[in-house]
Amino acid sequence: MTVTLADVADRAGVSPATVSRVLNGNYPVAAATRERVLAAVDELDYVPNGPASSLAAATSDLVGILVNDIADPFFGIMAGAAQSAIGEGGPGRAGGGEKLAVVCNTGGSPERELTYLTLLQRQRAAAVILTGGSLEDPGHLAATAAKLARLADGGTRVVLCGRPPLPGDTTAATLAFDNRAGARRLTEHLLELGHRRIGYVAGPADRTTTRHRLEGHRAALAAAGVPEGPAAHGRYDRSSGYEATSELLRLDPELTAIVAANDTVALGVCAALRDRGLSIPDDVSVAGFDDLPFSVDAVPALTTVRLPLHEAGVRAGRLALGTEPAPPGGLATVPAELVVRGSTGRPRGWPADAGG
Amino acid sequence: MTVTLADVADRAGVSPATVSRVLNGNYPVAAATRERVLAAVDELDYVPNGPASSLAAATSDLVGILVNDIADPFFGIMAGAAQSAIGEGGPGRAGGGEKLAVVCNTGGSPERELTYLTLLQRQRAAAVILTGGSLEDPGHLAATAAKLARLADGGTRVVLCGRPPLPGDTTAATLAFDNRAGARRLTEHLLELGHRRIGYVAGPADRTTTRHRLEGHRAALAAAGVPEGPAAHGRYDRSSGYEATSELLRLDPELTAIVAANDTVALGVCAALRDRGLSIPDDVSVAGFDDLPFSVDAVPALTTVRLPLHEAGVRAGRLALGTEPAPPGGLATVPAELVVRGSTGRPRGWPADAGG
DNA sequence: TTGAAAGCGGTACCAT
DNA sequence: ATGGTACCGCTTTCAA
């Protein structure tokens, strides 16, 4: 049958307690004894029973990583980085130590988010990391905050990555992307190039990332005294960008630039422009957010705001592990940086040296 | 402190056994009793202790999904589909039922693959799904097979998705993509268009997908009596495709088409061609494998083989759940289909109506 | 239909 | 430095 700790103890001629100590390395054990125990472990090919330890120790080695869309590299990059950061934790031995970092796909659904949190609570997870923008619905926010509070006082470490802190929540360590400043810089760049008719393709109306990026965009326009162009909302996916583009061009056929709330959306914008016989960036310049290698490299003319997804993921992993100290006030803002690619993307007829 | 089953029992005026029965729904309980118990559960906001149930029941509700690269939509699509298929399983109640589907990122490393399998074994996972091509190293294959055998006789259901069955393994249900036929069809298509000098960018040398796709490619060439063009190996990522392209063009500057073992790689190929001032598909046609919406939509001229990633993921999830019966012989081959996009991609000077 | 109680496999405190 | 041994919270016979 399956080998238990008691079997190992018998084989090594020691007590179960000693085996436990050797495996967990949290208590002094004579070198000779340790050797015998480890030998027995190998010979019997013993694998500890996770649930049993979790029950006894009142905590498990599971770390949950919640993402809105697992098929989007935006989350893949963050989650992957977090997972490696967490994997570094323990030794390679058969004994405990290593955490099991697991990613859970909410599909952007608030219900599934809560379901997963409950599941992780049930597992007595060591930590949970919530990534990406969240819904702004007050009801859901309250429910989430309550759930996170329960998790926290159940001993689960909570980390928010790429989403703002919850109102009234003090337990979660937060890494927030500076979406406002990033979006602002993106639009400022287009303005400097001479663009005056700029469309905007936004994400779902009720998400924090959507709102913050839109705010940054508008702030740039307002500061420059340029009137706001047409905007269209949609999902954070390609087809949404495609459809929104038709809408924008219908509202203003003279657009010279389009800002997309997300690189994936930007790809859809590009596709729509091509299908209408417009070239990028000669007819219309396109700017995106995220700088995902996958999508952006395919359109070298894209101007983009880069989010340090990988770095944020690593830090989130360390916060979950407790390796990195919580940021002051529980919140750290991760900056976003502007990336300008192959082409300058000036509107037609605009002098090449204008705009500084 | 935290609410236990006993608390619920007290509140409802019944025994712990009864509460357990109500929550698991696997035993008849009087309707009135059930009501009282469920009420108590709600009032106390009871969340079952997962490790405790897993220990007692000798199985957990964890389902592990192993992927080679979580930042690659190829795996994201499959994993996401599998996860939803698994989520459908149980009811929404506080009680048991729902499985926790978790994706684990191996990064393509055999060691991490084994580590995750051990971790899942330790958790007494209900099922594990291994996705994507595997290493062909005999040592690793044997180790994996052994590990999977242990998992299986520990009660864990094993599903292989997008990778061939292990030699001598009878326990795993397998869904394999028809990589050979897909690659063959891709190359046949280029041949029909008139291409005669075709380069090939392959994946890592020791992976099953790499070998099978290359075999299909060569089979098509051999059948047509066309000599094999240059080939270059690399990772399954964009920069690898970029570098390989320089290599291929150095080996044969007269290439009219390049086949990439993967869409992500194909994107790198496209980037390299653009940087050399070559247009797609007028100077060089590019063909890829996978048909990921992300990358492929960015290059409408790309000819591609589409793998039904989503469907495979769903089926893998059902197999893991036991909802779908195992395929005959334990193995089902999932077909691959050819997708031809915007351009015909004929080589220059080739008559438009040639080749059928 | 319901209750009582014996585990499930470790952990950690208390002895020695 | 090591052993003995009550739990941890739930499942599952066995009785009633």
XYZ file of C-alpha atoms (C1' of nucleotides) in Angstrom:
744
model
C 0.000 0.000 0.000
C 1.079 3.561 0.335
C 4.047 4.174 2.550
C 3.475 6.227 5.682
C 5.682 8.060 8.068
C 5.315 5.197 10.531
C 6.732 2.778 7.969
C 9.743 4.971 7.529
C 10.165 5.182 11.288
C 10.093 1.401 11.619
C 12.549 0.945 8.803
C 14.952 3.443 10.328
C 14.419 2.164 13.835
C 13.323 5.537 15.190
C 10.066 7.131 16.272
C 7.627 8.869 13.954
C 8.447 12.124 15.690
C 12.057 11.851 14.667
C 11.206 11.181 11.065
C 8.983 14.219 11.055
C 11.804 16.301 12.454
C 14.277 15.115 9.883
C 11.890 15.788 7.045
C 10.980 19.239 8.221
C 14.473 20.181 9.311
C 13.047 22.443 11.952
C 14.569 20.673 14.911
C 18.033 19.345 15.785
C 18.606 15.691 14.957
C 21.835 13.703 15.230
C 23.624 13.420 11.919
C 23.754 9.624 12.061
C 20.031 9.376 12.770
C 19.236 11.746 9.961
C 21.201 9.608 7.552
C 19.346 6.493 8.520
C 16.020 8.222 8.177
C 16.806 9.676 4.786
C 18.024 6.302 3.627
C 14.758 4.739 4.723
C 12.846 7.480 2.920
C 14.666 6.717 -0.291
C 14.405 2.963 0.029
C 10.689 3.087 0.666
C 10.140 5.861 -1.866
C 8.152 7.668 0.743
C 6.014 10.646 -0.242
C 4.515 12.613 2.648
C 0.764 12.878 2.835
C 0.025 16.536 2.179
C -3.482 16.640 3.569
C -2.316 14.981 6.767
C 0.429 17.521 7.352
C -1.859 20.344 6.418
C -4.416 19.129 8.881
C -1.957 18.720 11.677
C -0.036 21.896 10.958
C -3.150 23.922 10.154
C -1.607 25.265 6.967
C -0.830 23.901 3.547
C 1.897 24.576 1.033
C -0.562 25.692 -1.638
C -0.268 29.177 -3.065
C -3.140 30.259 -5.285
C -2.672 32.729 -8.129
C -5.915 34.118 -9.540
C -5.928 35.467 -13.082
C -8.663 36.954 -15.238
C -7.711 35.185 -18.426
C -5.195 32.423 -18.557
C -4.985 32.555 -22.354
C -3.732 36.138 -22.178
C 0.052 36.377 -21.944
C -0.440 39.431 -19.757
C -1.409 37.082 -16.973
C 0.785 34.269 -18.150
C 3.884 36.374 -17.749
C 2.922 37.548 -14.280
C 1.759 34.155 -13.120
C 4.801 32.412 -14.514
C 7.129 34.814 -12.767
C 5.263 34.476 -9.490
C 5.337 30.735 -9.766
C 9.100 30.600 -10.252
C 9.658 33.034 -7.426
C 7.650 30.752 -5.191
C 9.324 27.595 -6.427
C 12.734 28.875 -5.359
C 11.565 28.686 -1.775
C 12.346 25.211 -0.530
C 14.973 22.543 -0.922
C 14.621 19.715 -3.398
C 14.288 16.890 -0.902
C 11.370 14.547 -0.568
C 10.416 16.330 2.615
C 8.365 19.467 2.871
C 9.510 22.925 1.930
C 8.432 23.474 -1.642
C 5.240 25.341 -2.158
C 2.801 24.356 -4.828
C 1.943 27.473 -6.775
C -1.248 27.008 -8.703
C -2.970 29.353 -11.070
C -6.730 29.655 -11.145
C -8.564 31.134 -14.088
C -11.520 33.288 -13.114
C -12.337 34.309 -16.668
C -13.027 37.746 -15.274
C -16.129 36.477 -13.523
C -16.652 37.815 -10.018
C -18.514 34.679 -8.948
C -15.700 32.435 -10.017
C -13.262 34.698 -8.265
C -15.133 34.194 -5.020
C -15.538 30.491 -5.671
C -11.827 30.073 -6.112
C -11.143 32.065 -2.980
C -13.456 29.749 -1.064
C -11.782 26.710 -2.543
C -8.405 28.060 -1.526
C -9.705 28.911 1.892
C -10.924 25.359 2.202
C -7.451 24.154 1.291
C -6.009 26.411 3.964
C -3.747 27.918 1.302
C -0.522 29.489 2.497
C -1.119 32.505 0.286
C -3.257 33.856 -2.519
C -2.256 36.343 -5.179
C -4.966 38.250 -7.026
C -3.771 39.647 -10.333
C -5.166 42.124 -12.809
C -7.863 44.756 -12.600
C -10.932 44.033 -10.545
C -14.589 44.773 -10.903
C -15.678 48.042 -9.358
C -19.122 46.874 -8.327
C -19.515 47.807 -4.632
C -21.262 44.564 -3.786
C -18.533 42.433 -5.232
C -15.857 44.607 -3.718
C -17.384 44.166 -0.279
C -17.775 40.424 -0.739
C -14.178 40.140 -1.877
C -12.886 42.232 0.977
C -14.820 40.106 3.464
C -13.516 36.910 1.952
C -9.957 38.169 1.956
C -10.288 39.205 5.566
C -11.395 35.694 6.485
C -8.536 34.202 4.542
C -6.093 36.527 6.218
C -7.173 35.712 9.719
C -7.122 32.070 8.778
C -3.404 32.571 8.292
C -3.387 32.968 4.520
C -1.161 35.693 3.176
C -2.941 37.883 0.638
C -1.239 39.763 -2.185
C -2.838 42.058 -4.755
C -0.843 42.417 -7.957
C -1.826 44.860 -10.668
C -4.961 45.935 -8.869
C -5.551 48.731 -6.403
C -5.966 48.066 -2.673
C -9.444 47.273 -1.444
C -11.231 50.029 0.449
C -10.854 49.445 4.154
C -8.624 46.430 3.746
C -5.403 46.428 5.714
C -4.298 42.847 5.449
C -3.276 42.581 1.807
C 0.094 43.589 0.436
C -0.484 45.452 -2.808
C 1.516 46.018 -5.967
C -0.428 48.369 -8.214
C 0.522 49.293 -11.762
C 0.524 52.969 -12.486
C -2.137 52.736 -15.141
C -3.075 56.394 -15.023
C 0.423 57.705 -15.562
C 1.137 55.125 -18.224
C -1.949 55.962 -20.224
C -1.264 59.616 -19.836
C 2.219 59.236 -21.163
C 0.989 57.227 -24.103
C -1.443 59.914 -25.141
C 1.046 62.701 -24.472
C 3.378 61.011 -26.866
C 0.779 60.984 -29.602
C 0.045 64.631 -28.916
C 3.702 65.508 -29.189
C 3.818 63.818 -32.543
C 1.064 66.151 -33.665
C -2.042 64.006 -33.401
C -5.184 65.971 -32.594
C -7.931 63.501 -33.408
C -7.401 60.492 -31.229
C -9.848 57.675 -30.693
C -9.852 55.441 -27.646
C -10.803 51.784 -27.339
C -11.533 51.051 -23.699
C -11.940 47.805 -21.770
C -15.055 46.686 -19.893
C -16.686 49.671 -18.223
C -16.600 48.358 -14.681
C -12.974 47.420 -14.253
C -10.379 49.445 -12.409
C -7.814 49.159 -15.154
C -10.310 50.426 -17.693
C -11.179 53.467 -15.659
C -7.645 54.381 -14.662
C -6.281 54.130 -18.161
C -9.116 56.177 -19.523
C -8.536 58.792 -16.860
C -4.894 59.064 -17.779
C -5.771 59.426 -21.427
C -8.254 62.202 -20.710
C -5.871 63.982 -18.382
C -3.312 64.208 -21.171
C -5.865 65.606 -23.588
C -7.168 68.092 -21.061
C -3.683 69.303 -20.197
C -2.994 69.933 -23.864
C -6.332 71.555 -24.464
C -7.159 69.000 -27.108
C -10.787 67.921 -27.325
C -11.564 64.360 -26.476
C -12.096 62.045 -29.427
C -14.574 59.201 -29.712
C -14.326 56.253 -27.321
C -15.792 52.761 -27.382
C -15.969 50.145 -24.671
C -15.513 46.422 -25.107
C -13.897 43.346 -23.653
C -10.151 43.033 -23.292
C -9.841 40.944 -26.408
C -8.996 41.181 -30.053
C -12.428 41.025 -31.594
C -13.510 43.779 -29.300
C -10.764 45.998 -30.696
C -11.800 45.081 -34.189
C -15.402 46.060 -33.678
C -14.610 49.191 -31.732
C -12.461 50.457 -34.574
C -15.357 50.465 -37.018
C -17.367 52.321 -34.466
C -14.662 54.919 -33.897
C -14.110 55.534 -37.584
C -17.819 55.915 -38.067
C -17.894 58.532 -35.330
C -14.867 60.320 -36.740
C -13.463 59.253 -40.114
C -10.639 61.764 -39.736
C -8.936 60.051 -36.804
C -5.167 59.970 -37.113
C -4.490 57.817 -34.081
C -6.156 55.205 -31.903
C -5.223 54.299 -28.366
C -6.128 50.802 -27.194
C -6.509 49.961 -23.529
C -4.584 46.777 -24.018
C -2.216 45.204 -26.531
C -4.591 42.449 -27.427
C -7.227 45.014 -28.226
C -4.651 46.944 -30.226
C -4.111 43.913 -32.416
C -7.790 43.921 -33.238
C -7.566 47.598 -34.081
C -4.715 46.905 -36.465
C -6.635 44.117 -38.140
C -9.648 46.354 -38.625
C -7.518 49.118 -40.104
C -5.876 46.744 -42.533
C -9.222 45.373 -43.592
C -10.299 48.906 -44.428
C -7.210 49.463 -46.510
C -5.645 51.834 -44.031
C -1.987 51.505 -43.240
C -0.304 51.693 -39.861
C 1.048 54.189 -38.960
C 0.733 56.202 -42.167
C -3.017 56.537 -42.141
C -3.709 55.863 -38.499
C -1.219 55.410 -35.690
C -1.974 52.784 -33.087
C -0.891 52.800 -29.465
C -1.355 50.023 -26.950
C -0.929 49.175 -23.298
C 0.996 46.204 -21.789
C 3.763 45.564 -24.315
C 3.265 41.846 -24.621
C 6.040 40.362 -26.727
C 3.540 38.165 -28.520
C 1.314 40.772 -29.956
C 3.477 43.818 -30.077
C 6.355 42.331 -31.949
C 3.942 41.531 -34.715
C 3.243 45.219 -35.285
C 6.534 47.054 -35.040
C 4.893 50.429 -35.593
C 2.898 50.138 -32.400
C 3.677 52.618 -29.653
C 3.189 50.995 -26.311
C 3.278 51.401 -22.581
C 5.235 48.613 -21.029
C 4.150 47.174 -17.712
C 6.871 45.321 -15.855
C 4.748 42.202 -15.646
C 7.578 39.849 -14.976
C 9.050 41.928 -12.206
C 5.676 42.443 -10.598
C 5.054 38.720 -10.714
C 8.345 37.940 -9.032
C 7.722 40.459 -6.299
C 4.202 39.188 -5.771
C 5.604 35.698 -5.389
C 8.079 36.859 -2.803
C 5.437 38.753 -0.895
C 3.321 35.605 -0.876
C 6.277 33.685 0.444
C 7.103 36.336 2.997
C 10.578 36.639 1.510
C 10.050 40.255 0.564
C 8.893 42.712 3.226
C 5.495 44.253 2.698
C 5.674 47.666 1.029
C 5.217 50.686 3.279
C 1.551 51.305 3.898
C 0.865 47.945 2.268
C 1.011 49.519 -1.171
C 3.724 49.817 -3.784
C 3.075 51.416 -7.126
C 4.851 49.827 -10.023
C 5.696 52.352 -12.731
C 4.789 51.955 -16.386
C 7.171 52.967 -19.135
C 6.706 54.210 -22.669
C 8.079 52.189 -25.540
C 8.359 53.701 -28.995
C 8.939 51.287 -31.829
C 10.037 51.461 -35.450
C 8.050 54.351 -36.723
C 7.478 57.829 -35.383
C 3.843 57.680 -36.365
C 3.373 61.369 -37.137
C 0.115 62.331 -38.756
C 0.343 63.089 -42.472
C 1.595 66.516 -43.354
C 2.937 67.166 -39.909
C 6.476 68.608 -39.975
C 9.031 66.025 -38.963
C 10.694 68.251 -36.401
C 7.617 69.643 -34.749
C 6.598 69.039 -31.220
C 10.000 68.958 -29.612
C -11.951 30.497 15.980
C -12.597 28.817 12.684
C -15.882 27.003 12.427
C -15.754 23.231 12.263
C -18.149 20.552 11.293
C -18.823 19.885 14.970
C -19.935 23.481 15.469
C -22.399 23.103 12.665
C -23.648 19.855 14.167
C -24.218 21.522 17.539
C -26.003 24.429 15.972
C -28.283 22.144 14.018
C -28.776 19.758 16.908
C -27.505 16.758 14.999
C -24.391 14.636 14.964
C -21.258 15.416 12.946
C -21.928 12.363 10.848
C -25.216 13.794 9.702
C -23.684 17.087 8.742
C -21.075 15.289 6.740
C -23.777 13.342 4.953
C -25.736 16.418 4.109
C -22.722 18.220 2.769
C -21.579 15.342 0.642
C -25.031 14.365 -0.502
C -23.953 10.782 -0.837
C -26.314 9.361 1.713
C -30.036 9.696 2.408
C -30.942 12.342 4.977
C -34.404 13.487 6.004
C -35.408 16.649 4.213
C -36.152 18.509 7.432
C -32.785 17.596 8.912
C -31.033 18.654 5.767
C -32.707 22.043 5.936
C -31.614 22.631 9.485
C -28.069 21.626 8.690
C -27.837 23.846 5.640
C -29.253 26.715 7.642
C -26.605 26.198 10.287
C -23.938 26.097 7.608
C -25.067 29.433 6.268
C -25.453 31.050 9.650
C -22.016 30.001 10.761
C -20.468 30.681 7.371
C -18.884 27.285 7.567
C -16.133 26.343 5.150
C -15.069 22.683 5.229
C -11.473 21.901 6.023
C -10.086 20.500 2.799
C -7.021 18.790 4.202
C -9.128 17.066 6.832
C -11.557 15.683 4.287
C -8.754 14.694 1.994
C -7.051 12.871 4.802
C -10.168 11.044 5.855
C -11.389 10.302 2.374
C -7.940 9.526 1.014
C -8.462 11.770 -1.978
C -8.586 15.480 -2.609
C -10.511 17.659 -5.019
C -7.356 19.025 -6.608
C -6.809 18.535 -10.313
C -3.365 19.465 -11.574
C -2.779 20.712 -15.112
C 0.860 20.757 -16.169
C 1.916 23.096 -18.959
C 5.280 23.792 -20.560
C 4.907 27.550 -20.758
C 2.138 29.405 -19.088
C 2.878 32.602 -21.017
C 2.135 30.834 -24.276
C -1.529 31.033 -25.296
C -1.154 27.570 -26.750
C -1.224 26.250 -23.224
C -3.439 28.981 -21.910
C -6.232 28.014 -24.248
C -5.981 24.345 -23.420
C -5.615 24.890 -19.715
C -8.446 27.390 -19.606
C -10.762 25.021 -21.427
C -9.816 22.138 -19.176
C -10.346 24.269 -16.115
C -13.858 25.279 -17.130
C -14.748 21.725 -18.041
C -13.681 20.682 -14.575
C -15.448 23.540 -12.864
C -18.776 22.434 -14.294
C -18.525 19.316 -12.214
C -20.050 20.084 -8.859
C -22.886 22.095 -7.400
C -22.396 25.579 -6.075
C -23.077 24.795 -2.447
C -20.686 25.343 0.415
C -20.241 21.618 0.643
C -17.872 19.518 -1.391
C -18.236 18.742 -5.044
C -16.291 21.398 -6.902
C -12.835 20.455 -7.955
C -9.995 22.898 -7.757
C -8.255 22.864 -11.107
C -4.794 24.286 -10.841
C -2.249 24.889 -13.531
C 1.415 24.265 -12.912
C 4.102 25.759 -15.087
C 7.002 23.420 -15.756
C 8.816 25.811 -18.050
C 9.597 22.786 -20.194
C 11.967 21.482 -17.557
C 11.798 17.733 -16.945
C 12.881 18.148 -13.334
C 10.137 20.602 -12.593
C 7.679 18.314 -14.291
C 8.615 15.533 -11.918
C 8.644 17.894 -8.974
C 5.123 19.014 -9.705
C 3.988 15.437 -10.117
C 5.420 14.636 -6.705
C 3.765 17.670 -5.196
C 0.448 16.609 -6.683
C 0.996 13.072 -5.511
C 1.606 14.419 -2.052
C -1.672 16.292 -2.268
C -3.400 13.089 -3.320
C -4.707 14.931 -6.368
C -7.881 13.588 -7.937
C -6.357 13.879 -11.386
C -3.444 15.290 -13.327
C -3.400 16.447 -16.923
C -0.094 16.664 -18.739
C -0.225 18.951 -21.761
C 2.074 19.623 -24.682
C 4.958 17.704 -26.155
C 7.289 15.871 -23.846
C 10.999 15.293 -23.742
C 12.128 12.163 -25.552
C 15.021 11.368 -23.243
C 14.624 7.696 -22.245
C 15.644 8.373 -18.667
C 13.076 11.066 -18.188
C 10.446 9.066 -19.980
C 11.002 6.130 -17.662
C 10.959 8.354 -14.596
C 7.751 9.989 -15.734
C 6.114 6.691 -16.523
C 7.053 5.378 -13.101
C 5.729 8.459 -11.394
C 2.484 8.333 -13.306
C 2.068 4.682 -12.443
C 2.409 5.516 -8.762
C -0.063 8.326 -9.072
C -2.495 6.076 -10.867
C -2.431 3.351 -8.292
C -2.741 5.979 -5.634
C -6.118 6.709 -7.167
C -5.162 9.715 -9.265
C -6.590 9.800 -12.756
C -3.956 10.627 -15.380
C -4.636 12.323 -18.691
C -2.156 13.111 -21.450
C -3.225 15.946 -23.717
C -1.269 16.887 -26.828
C 1.428 14.348 -26.143
C 1.792 10.742 -27.237
C 1.185 7.858 -24.828
C 4.123 6.715 -22.745
C 5.754 3.452 -23.792
C 4.371 0.659 -21.673
C 1.928 2.844 -19.830
C -1.633 1.639 -19.709
C -3.136 3.822 -17.033
C -3.253 7.208 -18.750
C -6.028 8.358 -21.054
C -4.414 10.079 -24.005
C -5.476 12.778 -26.439
C -2.723 13.226 -29.006
C -2.651 15.892 -31.696
C -1.958 14.657 -35.151
C 1.208 16.664 -35.537
C 2.620 14.606 -38.362
C -0.414 14.888 -40.612
C -0.816 18.568 -39.809
C 2.745 19.420 -40.688
C 2.525 17.332 -43.790
C -0.550 19.167 -44.962
C 1.048 22.513 -44.274
C 4.046 21.707 -46.424
C 1.905 20.100 -49.117
C 0.006 23.332 -49.362
C 3.178 25.312 -49.947
C 4.253 22.790 -52.565
C 0.941 23.119 -54.348
C 1.434 26.848 -54.480
C 4.668 26.228 -56.296
C 7.271 26.624 -53.585
C 10.356 24.504 -54.097
C 12.860 26.048 -51.691
C 11.350 25.774 -48.258
C 13.159 26.379 -44.987
C 12.073 24.890 -41.688
C 12.377 26.333 -38.199
C 12.069 23.500 -35.728
C 11.532 23.428 -31.967
C 13.899 21.924 -29.393
C 15.484 18.783 -30.765
C 14.369 16.406 -28.060
C 10.626 17.033 -27.954
C 7.978 14.826 -29.444
C 6.143 17.687 -31.116
C 9.344 18.855 -32.739
C 10.118 15.476 -34.177
C 6.612 14.663 -35.363
C 6.122 17.974 -37.090
C 9.478 17.709 -38.768
C 8.652 14.197 -39.925
C 5.402 15.373 -41.483
C 7.214 18.170 -43.259
C 9.806 15.813 -44.655
C 7.225 13.284 -45.694
C 5.484 15.912 -47.810
C 8.721 16.904 -49.483
C 9.726 13.321 -50.107
C 6.349 12.462 -51.611
C 6.679 15.383 -53.994
C 10.270 14.597 -54.833
C 11.348 18.036 -53.668
C 14.722 18.230 -51.962
C 14.742 19.188 -48.320
C 15.647 22.787 -47.598
C 17.669 24.089 -44.675
C 16.416 23.579 -41.122
C 17.319 25.170 -37.825
C 16.445 24.152 -34.304
C 15.570 26.453 -31.444
C 13.210 26.993 -28.560
C 9.492 27.372 -29.052
C 9.662 31.121 -28.791
C 9.782 34.233 -30.868
C 13.448 35.145 -30.607
C 14.309 31.647 -31.625
C 12.339 32.109 -34.830
C 14.059 35.411 -35.403
C 17.532 33.971 -35.119
C 16.745 30.850 -37.073
C 15.581 32.947 -40.000
C 18.955 34.600 -40.409
C 20.527 31.206 -40.320
C 18.171 29.794 -42.936
C 18.648 32.724 -45.288
C 22.367 32.403 -44.913
C 22.146 28.750 -45.879
C 19.865 29.496 -48.803
C 19.177 33.110 -49.791
C 16.754 31.920 -52.456
C 14.150 30.534 -50.083
C 10.590 31.384 -51.066
C 8.879 29.970 -48.002
C 9.566 29.176 -44.391
C 7.644 26.757 -42.189
C 7.728 27.390 -38.454
C 7.060 24.632 -35.949
C 4.864 26.918 -33.954
C 3.001 30.213 -34.351
C 5.102 32.003 -31.816
C 8.195 31.019 -33.722
C 6.502 32.130 -36.948
C 6.095 35.606 -35.499
C 9.838 35.770 -34.967
C 10.344 34.656 -38.545
C 8.105 37.457 -39.766
C 9.955 40.021 -37.691
C 13.284 38.874 -39.071
C 12.013 39.039 -42.638
C 10.683 42.539 -42.144
C 13.966 43.659 -40.648
C 15.703 42.434 -43.774
C 13.344 44.375 -45.973
C 11.553 41.287 -47.241
C 7.799 41.324 -47.492
C 5.382 38.600 -46.509
C 4.205 36.751 -48.543
C 5.581 38.429 -51.671
C 9.228 37.702 -51.015
C 8.893 34.839 -48.579
C 5.768 33.013 -47.506
C 5.486 32.003 -43.883
C 3.557 29.048 -42.509
C 2.979 28.237 -38.875
C 1.539 25.597 -36.558
C -1.134 26.093 -33.857
C -3.266 28.975 -35.137
C -3.233 31.032 -31.996
C -5.543 34.007 -32.392
C -2.985 36.240 -30.747
C -0.114 35.830 -33.065
C -1.739 34.708 -36.236
C -4.257 37.490 -36.535
C -1.376 39.904 -36.494
C -0.051 38.441 -39.741
C -3.033 37.791 -41.972
C -0.851 36.362 -44.709
C 0.229 33.465 -42.541
C -0.828 29.968 -43.581
C -1.397 27.878 -40.529
C -2.351 24.525 -39.143
C -5.019 24.854 -36.545
C -4.981 22.580 -33.536
C -8.297 22.284 -31.731
C -6.724 23.393 -28.479
C -9.934 24.411 -26.855
C -11.746 21.227 -27.692
C -8.819 19.110 -26.570
C -8.725 21.006 -23.298
C -12.404 20.432 -22.644
C -12.129 16.755 -23.375
C -9.056 16.434 -21.196
C -10.971 18.071 -18.379
C -13.825 15.633 -18.771
C -11.489 12.682 -18.839
C -9.900 13.943 -15.657
C -13.323 14.214 -14.115
C -14.391 10.811 -15.373
C -17.310 12.435 -17.178
C -16.070 11.327 -20.554
C -15.296 7.662 -21.138
C -11.685 6.840 -21.884
C -10.980 6.542 -25.617
C -10.650 3.042 -27.038
C -7.194 1.719 -26.395
C -6.658 4.688 -24.117
C -5.709 6.861 -27.067
C -7.621 9.335 -29.206
C -5.920 11.252 -31.985
C -7.160 14.774 -32.426
C -6.981 15.929 -36.048
C -5.250 19.101 -37.185
C -6.691 21.295 -39.896
C -5.185 23.635 -42.441
C -6.097 27.313 -42.382
C -5.331 29.491 -45.373
C -5.494 33.206 -44.743
C -5.615 36.359 -46.812
C -2.938 35.724 -49.343
C -2.231 32.764 -51.570
C 1.452 33.155 -50.970
C 2.613 31.920 -54.383
C 6.266 32.358 -55.153
C 7.097 35.169 -57.558
C 6.630 34.406 -61.194
C 4.577 31.331 -60.527
C 1.419 31.189 -62.651
C -1.639 32.011 -60.615
C -3.571 28.955 -61.701
C -0.856 26.378 -61.334
C -0.931 23.515 -58.913
C -4.624 22.773 -58.898
C -32.822 7.886 9.296
C -29.432 9.048 12.752
C -25.597 8.570 16.295
C -21.158 6.796 18.288
C -16.589 6.074 17.584
C -12.524 4.375 15.234
C -9.347 5.810 12.299
C -6.779 8.749 8.228
C -1.209 10.355 8.606
C 1.240 13.827 10.479
C 2.724 17.477 14.159
C 4.270 19.214 18.295
C 4.176 19.330 23.157
C 5.827 16.954 27.177
C 8.841 13.693 28.989
C 13.019 11.331 29.395
C 18.753 14.169 21.019
C 14.810 11.092 20.975
C 10.301 8.817 22.181
C 5.363 8.799 23.571
C 1.126 10.533 22.457
C -2.705 13.620 22.450
C -4.852 16.002 19.010
C -6.078 18.329 13.879
C -11.319 17.940 11.374
C -13.639 14.911 8.683
C -15.313 10.202 6.794
C -17.262 5.952 7.351
C -18.383 1.629 9.189
C -21.403 -0.415 12.728
C -25.301 -0.083 15.806
C -29.459 1.560 17.222
